[in-house]
Short mmCIF file of C-alpha atoms in Angstrom, two decimals:
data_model
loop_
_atom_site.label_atom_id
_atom_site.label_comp_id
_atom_site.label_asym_id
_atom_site.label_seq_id
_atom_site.Cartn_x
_atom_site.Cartn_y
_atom_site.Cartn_z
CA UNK G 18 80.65 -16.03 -61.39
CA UNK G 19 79.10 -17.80 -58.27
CA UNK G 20 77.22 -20.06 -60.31
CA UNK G 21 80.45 -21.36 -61.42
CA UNK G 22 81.71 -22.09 -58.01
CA UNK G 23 78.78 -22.84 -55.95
CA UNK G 24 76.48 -25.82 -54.96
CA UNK G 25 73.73 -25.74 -57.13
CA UNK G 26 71.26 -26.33 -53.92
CA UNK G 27 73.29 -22.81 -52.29
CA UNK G 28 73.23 -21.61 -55.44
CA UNK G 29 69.38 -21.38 -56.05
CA UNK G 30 68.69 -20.04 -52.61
CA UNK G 31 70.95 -16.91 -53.52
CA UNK G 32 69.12 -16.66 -56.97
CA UNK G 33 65.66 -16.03 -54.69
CA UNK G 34 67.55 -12.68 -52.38
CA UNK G 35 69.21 -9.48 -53.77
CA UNK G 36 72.85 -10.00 -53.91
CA UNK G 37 73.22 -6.60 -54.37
CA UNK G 38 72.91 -5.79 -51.08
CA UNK G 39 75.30 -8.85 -49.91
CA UNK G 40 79.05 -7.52 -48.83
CA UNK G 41 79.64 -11.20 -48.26
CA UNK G 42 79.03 -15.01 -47.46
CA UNK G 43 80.39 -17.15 -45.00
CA UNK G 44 80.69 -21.70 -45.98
CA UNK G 45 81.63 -23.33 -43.20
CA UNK G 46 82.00 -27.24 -43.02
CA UNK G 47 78.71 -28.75 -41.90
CA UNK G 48 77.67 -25.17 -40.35
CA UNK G 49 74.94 -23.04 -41.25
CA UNK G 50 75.71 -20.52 -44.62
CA UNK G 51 75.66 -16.94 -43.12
CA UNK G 52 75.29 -13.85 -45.35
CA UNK G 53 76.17 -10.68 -44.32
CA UNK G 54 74.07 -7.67 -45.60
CA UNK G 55 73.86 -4.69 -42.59
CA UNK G 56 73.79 -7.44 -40.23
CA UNK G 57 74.33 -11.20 -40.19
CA UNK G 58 71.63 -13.58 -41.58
CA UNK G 59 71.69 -17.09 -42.28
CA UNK G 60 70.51 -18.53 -46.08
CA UNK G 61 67.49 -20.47 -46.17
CA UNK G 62 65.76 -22.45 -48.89
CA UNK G 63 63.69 -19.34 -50.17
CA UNK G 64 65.47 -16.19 -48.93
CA UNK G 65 67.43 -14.90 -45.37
CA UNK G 66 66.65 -15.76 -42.22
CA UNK G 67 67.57 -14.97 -38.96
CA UNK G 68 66.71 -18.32 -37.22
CA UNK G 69 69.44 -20.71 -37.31
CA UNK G 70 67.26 -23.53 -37.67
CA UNK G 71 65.88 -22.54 -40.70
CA UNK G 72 69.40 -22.21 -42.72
CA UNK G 73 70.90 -24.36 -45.55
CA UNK G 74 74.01 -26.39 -43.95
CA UNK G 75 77.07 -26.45 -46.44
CA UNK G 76 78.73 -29.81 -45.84
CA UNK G 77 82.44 -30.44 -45.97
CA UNK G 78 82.79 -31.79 -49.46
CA UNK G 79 80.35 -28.85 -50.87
CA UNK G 80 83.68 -26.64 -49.27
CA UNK G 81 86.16 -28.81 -50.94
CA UNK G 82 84.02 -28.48 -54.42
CA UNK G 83 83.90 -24.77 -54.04
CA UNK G 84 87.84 -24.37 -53.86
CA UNK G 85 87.85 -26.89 -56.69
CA UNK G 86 85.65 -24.82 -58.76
CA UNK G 87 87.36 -21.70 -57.85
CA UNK G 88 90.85 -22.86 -59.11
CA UNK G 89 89.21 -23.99 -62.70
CA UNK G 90 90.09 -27.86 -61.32
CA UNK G 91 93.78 -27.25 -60.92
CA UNK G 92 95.00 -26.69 -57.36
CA UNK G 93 98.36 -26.74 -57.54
CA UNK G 94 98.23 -23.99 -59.98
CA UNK G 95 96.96 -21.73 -57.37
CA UNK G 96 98.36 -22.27 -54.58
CA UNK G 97 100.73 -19.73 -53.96
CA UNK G 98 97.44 -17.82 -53.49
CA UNK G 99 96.12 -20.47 -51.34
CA UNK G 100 99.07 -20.97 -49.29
CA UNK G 101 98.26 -17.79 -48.42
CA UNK G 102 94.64 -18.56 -46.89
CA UNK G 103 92.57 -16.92 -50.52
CA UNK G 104 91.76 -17.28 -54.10
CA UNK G 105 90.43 -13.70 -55.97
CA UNK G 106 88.15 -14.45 -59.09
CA UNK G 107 88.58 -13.25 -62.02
CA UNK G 108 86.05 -10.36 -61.40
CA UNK G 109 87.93 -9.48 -58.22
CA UNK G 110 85.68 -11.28 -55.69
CA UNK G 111 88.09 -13.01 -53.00
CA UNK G 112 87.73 -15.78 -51.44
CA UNK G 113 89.42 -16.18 -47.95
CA UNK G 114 89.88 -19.90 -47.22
CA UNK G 115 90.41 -21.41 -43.44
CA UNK G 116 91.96 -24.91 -42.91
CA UNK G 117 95.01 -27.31 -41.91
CA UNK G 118 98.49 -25.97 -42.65
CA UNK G 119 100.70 -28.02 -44.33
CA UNK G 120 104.15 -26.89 -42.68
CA UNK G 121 107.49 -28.29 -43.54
CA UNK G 122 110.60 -26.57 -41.76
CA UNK G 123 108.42 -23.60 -40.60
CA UNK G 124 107.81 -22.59 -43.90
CA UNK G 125 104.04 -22.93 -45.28
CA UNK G 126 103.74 -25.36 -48.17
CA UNK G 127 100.04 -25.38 -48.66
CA UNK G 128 96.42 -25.48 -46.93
CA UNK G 129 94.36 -28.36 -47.07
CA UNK G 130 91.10 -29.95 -45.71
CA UNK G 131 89.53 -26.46 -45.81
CA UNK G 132 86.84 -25.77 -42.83
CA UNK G 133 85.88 -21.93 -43.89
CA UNK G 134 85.35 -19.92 -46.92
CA UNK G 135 84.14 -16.74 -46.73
CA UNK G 136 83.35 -15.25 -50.14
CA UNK G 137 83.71 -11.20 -50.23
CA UNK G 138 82.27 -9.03 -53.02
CA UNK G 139 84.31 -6.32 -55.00
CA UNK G 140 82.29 -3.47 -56.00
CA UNK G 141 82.26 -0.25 -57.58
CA UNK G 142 80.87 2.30 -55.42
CA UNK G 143 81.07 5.63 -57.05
CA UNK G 144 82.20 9.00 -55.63
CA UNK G 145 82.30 7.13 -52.60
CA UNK G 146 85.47 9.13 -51.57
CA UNK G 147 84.13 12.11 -52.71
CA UNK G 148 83.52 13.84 -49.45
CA UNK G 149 86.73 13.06 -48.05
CA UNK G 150 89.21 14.23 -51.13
CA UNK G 151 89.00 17.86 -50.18
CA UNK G 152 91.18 17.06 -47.29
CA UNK G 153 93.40 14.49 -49.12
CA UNK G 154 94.94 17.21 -51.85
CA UNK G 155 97.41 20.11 -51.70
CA UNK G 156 96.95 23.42 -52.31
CA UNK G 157 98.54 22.61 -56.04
CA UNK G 158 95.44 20.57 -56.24
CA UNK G 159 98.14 17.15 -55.32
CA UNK G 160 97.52 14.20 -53.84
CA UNK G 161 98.89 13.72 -50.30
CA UNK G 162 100.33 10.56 -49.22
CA UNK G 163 97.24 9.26 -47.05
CA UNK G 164 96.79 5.72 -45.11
CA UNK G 165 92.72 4.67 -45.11
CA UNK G 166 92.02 2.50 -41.43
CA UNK G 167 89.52 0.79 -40.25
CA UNK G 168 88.38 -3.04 -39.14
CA UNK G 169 87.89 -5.26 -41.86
CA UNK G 170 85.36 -5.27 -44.22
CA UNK G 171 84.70 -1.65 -44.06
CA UNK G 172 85.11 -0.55 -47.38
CA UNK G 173 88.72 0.40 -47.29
CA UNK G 174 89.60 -1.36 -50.84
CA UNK G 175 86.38 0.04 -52.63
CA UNK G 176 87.45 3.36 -51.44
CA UNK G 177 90.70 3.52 -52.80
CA UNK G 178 89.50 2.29 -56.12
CA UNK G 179 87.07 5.10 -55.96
CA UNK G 180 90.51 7.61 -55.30
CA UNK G 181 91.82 6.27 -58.41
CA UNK G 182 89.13 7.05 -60.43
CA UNK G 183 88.97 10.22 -59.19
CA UNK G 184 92.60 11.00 -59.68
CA UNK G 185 92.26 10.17 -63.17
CA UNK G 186 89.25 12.30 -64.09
CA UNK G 187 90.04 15.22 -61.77
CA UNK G 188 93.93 15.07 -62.83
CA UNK G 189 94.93 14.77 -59.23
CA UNK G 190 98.09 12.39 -60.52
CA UNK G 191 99.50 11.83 -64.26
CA UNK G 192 100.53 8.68 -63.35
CA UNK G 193 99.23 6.68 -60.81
CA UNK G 194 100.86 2.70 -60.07
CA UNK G 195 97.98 0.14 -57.97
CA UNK G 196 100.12 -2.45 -56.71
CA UNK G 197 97.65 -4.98 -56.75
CA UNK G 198 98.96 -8.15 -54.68
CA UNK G 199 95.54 -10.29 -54.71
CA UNK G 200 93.86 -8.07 -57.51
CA UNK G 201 90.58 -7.23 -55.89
CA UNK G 202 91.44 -3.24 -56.53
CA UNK G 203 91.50 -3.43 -60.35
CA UNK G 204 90.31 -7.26 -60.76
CA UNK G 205 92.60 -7.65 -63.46
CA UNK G 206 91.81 -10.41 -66.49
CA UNK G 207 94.15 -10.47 -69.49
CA UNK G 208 95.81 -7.89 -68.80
CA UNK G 209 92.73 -5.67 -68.79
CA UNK G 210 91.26 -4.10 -65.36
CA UNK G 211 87.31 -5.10 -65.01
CA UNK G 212 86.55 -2.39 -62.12
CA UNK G 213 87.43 1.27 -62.45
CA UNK G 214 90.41 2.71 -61.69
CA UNK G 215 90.72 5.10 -63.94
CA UNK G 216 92.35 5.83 -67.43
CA UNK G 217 95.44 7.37 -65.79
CA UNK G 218 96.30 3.94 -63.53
CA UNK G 219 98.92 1.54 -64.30
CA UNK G 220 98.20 -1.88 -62.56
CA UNK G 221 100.56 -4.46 -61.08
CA UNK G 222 98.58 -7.47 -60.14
CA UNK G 223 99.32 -10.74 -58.16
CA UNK G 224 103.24 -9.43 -57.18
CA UNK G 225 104.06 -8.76 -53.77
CA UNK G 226 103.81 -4.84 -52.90
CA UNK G 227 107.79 -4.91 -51.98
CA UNK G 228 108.21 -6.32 -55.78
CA UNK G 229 105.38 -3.94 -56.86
CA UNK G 230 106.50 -1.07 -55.62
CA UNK G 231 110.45 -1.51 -55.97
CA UNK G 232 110.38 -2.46 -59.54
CA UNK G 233 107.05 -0.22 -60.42
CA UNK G 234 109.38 3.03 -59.22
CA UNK G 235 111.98 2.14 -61.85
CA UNK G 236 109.71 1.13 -64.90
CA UNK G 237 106.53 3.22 -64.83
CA UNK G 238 107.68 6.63 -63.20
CA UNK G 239 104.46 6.94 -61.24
CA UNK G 240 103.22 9.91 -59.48
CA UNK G 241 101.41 7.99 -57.04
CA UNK G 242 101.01 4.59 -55.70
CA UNK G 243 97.84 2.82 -54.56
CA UNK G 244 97.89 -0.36 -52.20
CA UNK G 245 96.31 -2.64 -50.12
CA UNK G 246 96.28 -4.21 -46.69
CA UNK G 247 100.25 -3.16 -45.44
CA UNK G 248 101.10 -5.37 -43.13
CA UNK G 249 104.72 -6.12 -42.71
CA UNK G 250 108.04 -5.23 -41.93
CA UNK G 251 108.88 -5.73 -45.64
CA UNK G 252 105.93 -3.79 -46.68
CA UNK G 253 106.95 -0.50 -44.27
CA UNK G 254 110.57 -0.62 -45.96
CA UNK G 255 109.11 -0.52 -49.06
CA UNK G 256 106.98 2.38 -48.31
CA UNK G 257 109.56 4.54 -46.92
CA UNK G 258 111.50 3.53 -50.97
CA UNK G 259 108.62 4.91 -52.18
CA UNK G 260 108.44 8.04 -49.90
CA UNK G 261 112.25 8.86 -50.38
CA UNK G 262 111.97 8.51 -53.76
CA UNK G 263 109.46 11.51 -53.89
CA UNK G 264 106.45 9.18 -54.87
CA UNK G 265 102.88 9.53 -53.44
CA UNK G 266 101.29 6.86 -51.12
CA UNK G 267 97.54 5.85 -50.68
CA UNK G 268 97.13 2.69 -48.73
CA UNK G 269 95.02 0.42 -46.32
CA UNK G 270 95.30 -1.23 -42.98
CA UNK G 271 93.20 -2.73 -40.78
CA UNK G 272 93.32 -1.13 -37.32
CA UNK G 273 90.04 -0.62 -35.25
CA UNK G 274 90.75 3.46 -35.55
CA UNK G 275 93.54 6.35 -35.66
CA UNK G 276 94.67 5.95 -32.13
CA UNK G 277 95.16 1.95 -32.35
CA UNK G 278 97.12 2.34 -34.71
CA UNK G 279 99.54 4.75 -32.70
CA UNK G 280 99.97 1.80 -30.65
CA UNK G 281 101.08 -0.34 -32.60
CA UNK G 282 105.08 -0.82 -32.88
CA UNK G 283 104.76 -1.62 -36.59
CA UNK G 284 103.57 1.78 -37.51
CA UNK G 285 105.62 3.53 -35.12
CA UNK G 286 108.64 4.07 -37.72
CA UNK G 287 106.25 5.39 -40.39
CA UNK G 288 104.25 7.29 -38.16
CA UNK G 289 108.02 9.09 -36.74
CA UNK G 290 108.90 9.70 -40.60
CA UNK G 291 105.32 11.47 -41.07
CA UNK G 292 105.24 9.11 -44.30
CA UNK G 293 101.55 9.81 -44.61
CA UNK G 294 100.10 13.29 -44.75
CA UNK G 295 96.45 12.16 -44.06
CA UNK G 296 95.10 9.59 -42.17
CA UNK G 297 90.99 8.38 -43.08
CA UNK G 298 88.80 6.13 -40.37
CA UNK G 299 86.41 4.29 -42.28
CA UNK G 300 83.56 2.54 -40.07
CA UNK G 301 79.91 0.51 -40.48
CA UNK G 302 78.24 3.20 -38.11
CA UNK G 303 76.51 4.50 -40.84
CA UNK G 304 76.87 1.42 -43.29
CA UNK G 305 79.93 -0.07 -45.02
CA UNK G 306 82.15 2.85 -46.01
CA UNK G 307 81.17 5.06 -43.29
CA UNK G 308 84.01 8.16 -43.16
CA UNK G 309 84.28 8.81 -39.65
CA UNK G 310 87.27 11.13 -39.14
CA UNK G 311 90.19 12.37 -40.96
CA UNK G 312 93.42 12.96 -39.35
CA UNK G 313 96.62 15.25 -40.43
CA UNK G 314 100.56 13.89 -39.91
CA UNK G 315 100.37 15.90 -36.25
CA UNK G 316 97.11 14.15 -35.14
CA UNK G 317 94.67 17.01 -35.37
CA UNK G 318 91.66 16.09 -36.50
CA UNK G 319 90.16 17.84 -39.86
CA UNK G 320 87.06 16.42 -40.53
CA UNK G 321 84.23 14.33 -38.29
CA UNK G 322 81.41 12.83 -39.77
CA UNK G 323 79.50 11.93 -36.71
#
């Protein structure tokens, strides 16, 4: 899939490191290319490096290419995703994409003359959530609602499509919805999920999670339903649909750890409502997907992995 989107010069310095090890890699208009393993390096002609000197300099056209690439040559088609500031592949790699707004009455029409790309990699990481799903599941051997924290690009999306799995093969939930708003959870193609989440999972992909989970309650009876990245005002009104319609929650934010995100006024109604029963901190302090602590709805704390 890079190959198809990539310089070929960029593209035959990756070819010479393990990309298996890469969580992801930063273009930036005539900057250095960073990628991001444990730690930051920059890409040089033969393999990483950590002088800057020594990198490979993506120029701004090489950017402009890449986003061409990425939207199989048709822009426009895509752009309600780009609008947005990202593209996802069709294996469920994103691409998050910096640049000029174009802005017409305050409402955003598209993004142009793109500056930054930074390419993340979806992956399959089993039992990954393995150690934490004894405190995520009621004595009927039930899913709790639970919200997964942590800063980004801590594993909070490969852990949930870990849960899924597991609720599938464990018969946690018979039904379980993933709202998938930029499919990176299921990377959906055809109508067909390419990563894992389990035979039991029906998947919504590229809707909005208010549309997602509104309409997914009335169509597909689920037990459970799996999302990413809440955000918004919309997205907390949908949430508490969900909750008062007796459906189970398992979601993301980004939040730097359990108390930030007491602070913040968004949560605050949620948090009141005790619409989650569990609460996971994810961290890098022991590598991506690190499960530092696990919280209950009245803020003791259940498990600490440090």
């Amino acid at each position: 899939m890079l190959q198809d989107i990539l310089p070929p010069r960029i593209m035959m310095s990756l070819n010479a490191i393990n990309l298996k090890n890469v969580v992801e890699i930063r273009l930036r208009a005539n900057k250095p290319v960073s990628v991001y393993t444990t730690k930051r390096y920059y890409l040089g002609t033969n393999s990483l490096t950590s002088y800057e000197k020594e990198a490979i300099v993506c120029t701004a056209n090489e950017l402009e290419d890449v986003v061409f690439s990425a939207t199989k040559h048709s822009v426009y088609a895509h752009n309600n995703e780009l609008k947005e500031g990202f593209l996802t592949l069709d294996n469920g790699m994103r691409l998050g994409i910096a640049g000029e707004l174009v802005v017409d009455n305050g409402e955003v029409k598209t993004l142009k003359n793109f500056s930054s790309i930074n390419i993340r990699f979806a992956r399959e990481v089993k039992n990954c959530s393995l150690n934490a799903l004894p405190f995520l599941c009621e004595e009927n051997n039930k899913i709790l609602s639970t919200l997964i924290i942590s800063p980004p690009g801590c594993g909070k999306t490969t852990f949930i499509r870990d849960l899924c799995y597991q609720m599938s093969i464990r018969d946690l939930a018979d039904n379980v919805l993933v709202v998938d708003e930029r499919n990176e959870i299921s990377a959906t193609v055809n109508g067909v999920a390419s990563l894992n989440v389990g035979n039991n999972s029906d998947v919504y992909c590229g809707c909005t999670k208010h549309f997602g989970i509104i309409n997914g309650i009335r169509t597909m009876s689920p037990n459970v339903i799996v999302l990413d990245e809440i955000a918004t005002t919309q997205d907390m009104n949908a949430l508490n649909f969900a909750i008062a319609s007796g459906v189970k929650l398992i979601a993301t934010t980004h939040s730097l750890d359990y108390h930030s995100l007491l602070s913040k006024p968004l949560f605050q109604a949620i948090l009141d409502r005790e619409v989650f029963d569990r609460f996971v901190v994810l961290s890098r302090s022991n590598g991506v997907g690190t499960i530092d602590t696990i919280f209950n709805n009245a803020g003791i704390c259940l498990y600490c992995g440090a």
